[in-house]
CSV table of C-alpha atoms in Angstrom, one decimal:
chain,number,residue,atom,x,y,z
P,10,MET,CA,-46.4,90.2,-6.4
P,11,GLU,CA,-48.9,88.3,-4.3
P,12,SER,CA,-52.0,90.4,-3.4
P,13,LYS,CA,-52.9,91.0,0.2
P,14,VAL,CA,-55.6,89.0,1.9
P,15,ILE,CA,-57.6,90.6,4.7
P,16,SER,CA,-59.4,88.8,7.5
P,17,ILE,CA,-62.9,89.9,8.6
P,18,GLN,CA,-61.4,91.2,11.9
P,19,GLU,CA,-58.8,93.3,9.9
P,20,ALA,CA,-61.4,94.6,7.6
P,21,ASN,CA,-63.6,95.7,10.5
P,22,GLN,CA,-60.6,97.4,12.1
P,23,MET,CA,-60.0,99.4,8.9
P,24,LEU,CA,-63.6,100.6,8.8
P,25,PRO,CA,-63.2,104.0,10.7
P,26,LEU,CA,-60.6,105.1,8.1
P,27,ILE,CA,-62.5,103.4,5.2
P,28,ARG,CA,-65.7,105.3,6.2
P,29,GLN,CA,-63.9,108.6,6.0
P,30,ILE,CA,-62.4,107.9,2.6
P,31,VAL,CA,-65.7,106.5,1.3
P,32,ASN,CA,-67.5,109.6,2.5
P,33,ASP,CA,-65.0,111.7,0.5
P,34,ILE,CA,-65.4,109.5,-2.6
P,35,MET,CA,-69.2,109.7,-2.5
P,36,THR,CA,-69.3,113.5,-1.9
P,37,HIS,CA,-66.8,114.1,-4.7
P,38,TRP,CA,-68.7,111.7,-7.0
P,39,GLU,CA,-72.0,113.6,-6.4
P,40,GLN,CA,-70.2,116.9,-7.3
P,41,ILE,CA,-68.7,115.3,-10.5
P,42,ILE,CA,-72.2,114.2,-11.6
P,43,LEU,CA,-73.6,117.7,-10.9
P,44,LYS,CA,-70.8,119.5,-12.7
P,45,ARG,CA,-70.9,117.1,-15.6
P,46,THR,CA,-74.6,117.8,-16.0
P,47,GLN,CA,-74.1,121.6,-15.7
P,48,LEU,CA,-71.4,121.3,-18.4
P,49,GLU,CA,-73.6,119.3,-20.8
P,50,CYS,CA,-76.5,121.7,-20.4
P,51,LEU,CA,-74.2,124.7,-21.0
P,52,GLU,CA,-72.7,123.1,-24.1
P,53,LYS,CA,-76.1,122.4,-25.5
P,54,GLU,CA,-77.3,126.0,-25.1
P,55,VAL,CA,-78.1,127.9,-28.3
P,56,PRO,CA,-74.8,129.3,-29.6
P,57,THR,CA,-74.3,133.0,-29.2
P,58,PRO,CA,-72.6,135.3,-31.7
P,59,ALA,CA,-68.8,134.9,-31.4
P,60,GLY,CA,-67.2,137.8,-29.5
P,61,SER,CA,-70.4,138.8,-27.8
P,62,ARG,CA,-70.4,139.3,-24.0
P,63,VAL,CA,-72.7,136.2,-23.6
P,64,ASP,CA,-70.2,134.1,-25.6
P,65,HIS,CA,-67.3,135.2,-23.4
P,66,GLU,CA,-69.3,134.4,-20.3
P,67,GLN,CA,-70.3,131.0,-21.6
P,68,THR,CA,-66.7,130.2,-22.6
P,69,ARG,CA,-65.5,131.3,-19.2
P,70,ARG,CA,-68.1,129.1,-17.4
P,71,VAL,CA,-67.3,126.1,-19.6
P,72,SER,CA,-63.6,126.5,-18.7
P,73,GLU,CA,-64.4,126.8,-15.0
P,74,LEU,CA,-66.6,123.7,-15.1
P,75,LYS,CA,-63.9,121.7,-16.9
P,76,ALA,CA,-61.3,122.8,-14.4
P,77,ASP,CA,-63.6,121.9,-11.5
P,78,LEU,CA,-64.2,118.4,-13.1
P,79,ASN,CA,-60.5,117.8,-13.5
P,80,TYR,CA,-59.9,118.7,-9.9
P,81,LEU,CA,-62.7,116.5,-8.6
P,82,ILE,CA,-61.5,113.6,-10.8
P,83,ASP,CA,-58.0,114.0,-9.4
P,84,LYS,CA,-59.4,113.9,-5.9
P,85,ILE,CA,-61.4,110.7,-6.6
P,86,ASN,CA,-58.2,109.1,-8.0
P,87,TYR,CA,-56.3,110.1,-4.9
P,88,TYR,CA,-59.0,108.5,-2.7
P,89,ILE,CA,-59.0,105.3,-4.8
P,90,ARG,CA,-55.2,105.1,-4.3
P,91,GLU,CA,-55.7,105.5,-0.6
P,92,VAL,CA,-58.2,102.6,-0.5
P,93,GLU,CA,-55.9,100.4,-2.7
P,94,GLU,CA,-52.9,101.1,-0.5
P,95,LEU,CA,-54.9,99.5,2.3
P,96,GLY,CA,-55.3,96.5,0.1
P,97,CYS,CA,-59.0,97.1,-0.8
P,98,PHE,CA,-60.9,98.0,-3.9
P,99,VAL,CA,-63.7,100.5,-4.6
P,100,GLU,CA,-66.4,98.6,-6.4
P,101,GLU,CA,-68.8,101.5,-6.8
P,102,PHE,CA,-68.4,105.3,-6.2
P,103,LYS,CA,-72.1,106.3,-5.9
P,104,ARG,CA,-72.9,103.9,-3.1
P,105,GLY,CA,-69.4,103.7,-1.6
P,106,ILE,CA,-69.1,99.9,-1.9
P,107,ILE,CA,-65.7,98.5,-0.9
P,108,ASN,CA,-64.2,95.0,-1.5
P,109,PHE,CA,-61.6,93.4,0.8
P,110,PRO,CA,-59.7,90.5,-0.7
P,111,SER,CA,-59.9,87.5,1.5
P,112,LEU,CA,-59.9,83.7,1.6
P,113,PHE,CA,-62.9,81.5,1.9
P,114,HIS,CA,-62.0,77.8,2.4
P,115,GLY,CA,-58.6,78.7,1.0
P,116,ARG,CA,-59.8,80.4,-2.2
P,117,LYS,CA,-59.7,84.1,-2.9
P,118,VAL,CA,-63.0,86.0,-2.6
P,119,PHE,CA,-64.0,89.5,-1.7
P,120,LEU,CA,-65.5,90.6,1.6
P,121,CYS,CA,-68.0,93.3,0.8
P,122,TRP,CA,-69.0,96.4,2.7
P,123,LYS,CA,-71.2,99.5,2.2
P,124,PRO,CA,-71.4,102.6,4.3
P,125,ASP,CA,-74.7,102.0,6.1
P,126,GLU,CA,-73.3,98.7,7.5
P,127,GLN,CA,-71.7,98.7,11.0
P,128,THR,CA,-69.4,95.8,10.2
P,129,VAL,CA,-68.1,93.7,7.2
P,130,SER,CA,-70.8,91.0,7.1
P,131,HIS,CA,-71.0,89.9,3.4
P,132,TRP,CA,-68.8,88.4,0.7
P,133,HIS,CA,-68.9,87.5,-3.0
P,134,GLU,CA,-66.8,85.6,-5.5
P,135,LEU,CA,-64.1,87.5,-7.4
P,136,ASP,CA,-66.1,87.4,-10.6
P,137,GLU,CA,-69.3,88.6,-8.9
P,138,THR,CA,-70.5,92.0,-7.8
P,139,PHE,CA,-72.3,93.6,-4.9
P,140,LYS,CA,-75.7,92.3,-6.1
P,141,ASP,CA,-74.4,88.7,-5.8
P,142,ARG,CA,-73.0,89.0,-2.3
P,143,VAL,CA,-74.1,86.7,0.5
P,144,LYS,CA,-74.2,87.1,4.3
P,145,ILE,CA,-71.2,85.7,6.2
P,146,ARG,CA,-72.6,82.8,8.3
P,147,ASP,CA,-69.4,81.6,9.9
P,148,ALA,CA,-66.4,83.9,10.2
P,149,ALA,CA,-64.1,80.9,10.9
P,150,GLU,CA,-64.5,80.0,7.2
P,151,PHE,CA,-62.6,83.1,6.3
P,152,LEU,CA,-59.7,82.7,8.7
P,153,TYR,CA,-56.3,82.0,7.1
P,154,GLN,CA,-52.8,81.3,8.3
P,155,ARG,CA,-50.4,84.2,7.6
P,156,GLY,CA,-47.8,83.2,5.0
P,157,GLN,CA,-50.0,80.7,3.3
């Protein structure tokens, strides 16, 4: 199956929805990091005597944190699928970086966007990352004929 390619104009039209999804991804990612840290700290605590009240409380808290983490991971996976159904890719959760497959002079590249940007204004090669992106100088270089 041929992957979708997205024009700069189409990418910019998607941004209101992408912004909402990315906000959810970033919020849930922060919660995952926090709960993972809490779980690691709790699991590193000095063991308590088996059967004690403290032991039961610690076991209950560990179970709650694991359940919370599983829920948050399921939500992140749901948001990733939403982005992918639009034909885009999440490059990074923490900063909410999104890649839009496009064509530059007929070859596949990624248009690249992050939440503090008003429009899609950068791109990078498929084998590069956000740090390699460059400013779009001429949007006409990214136009393509449908069906090609």
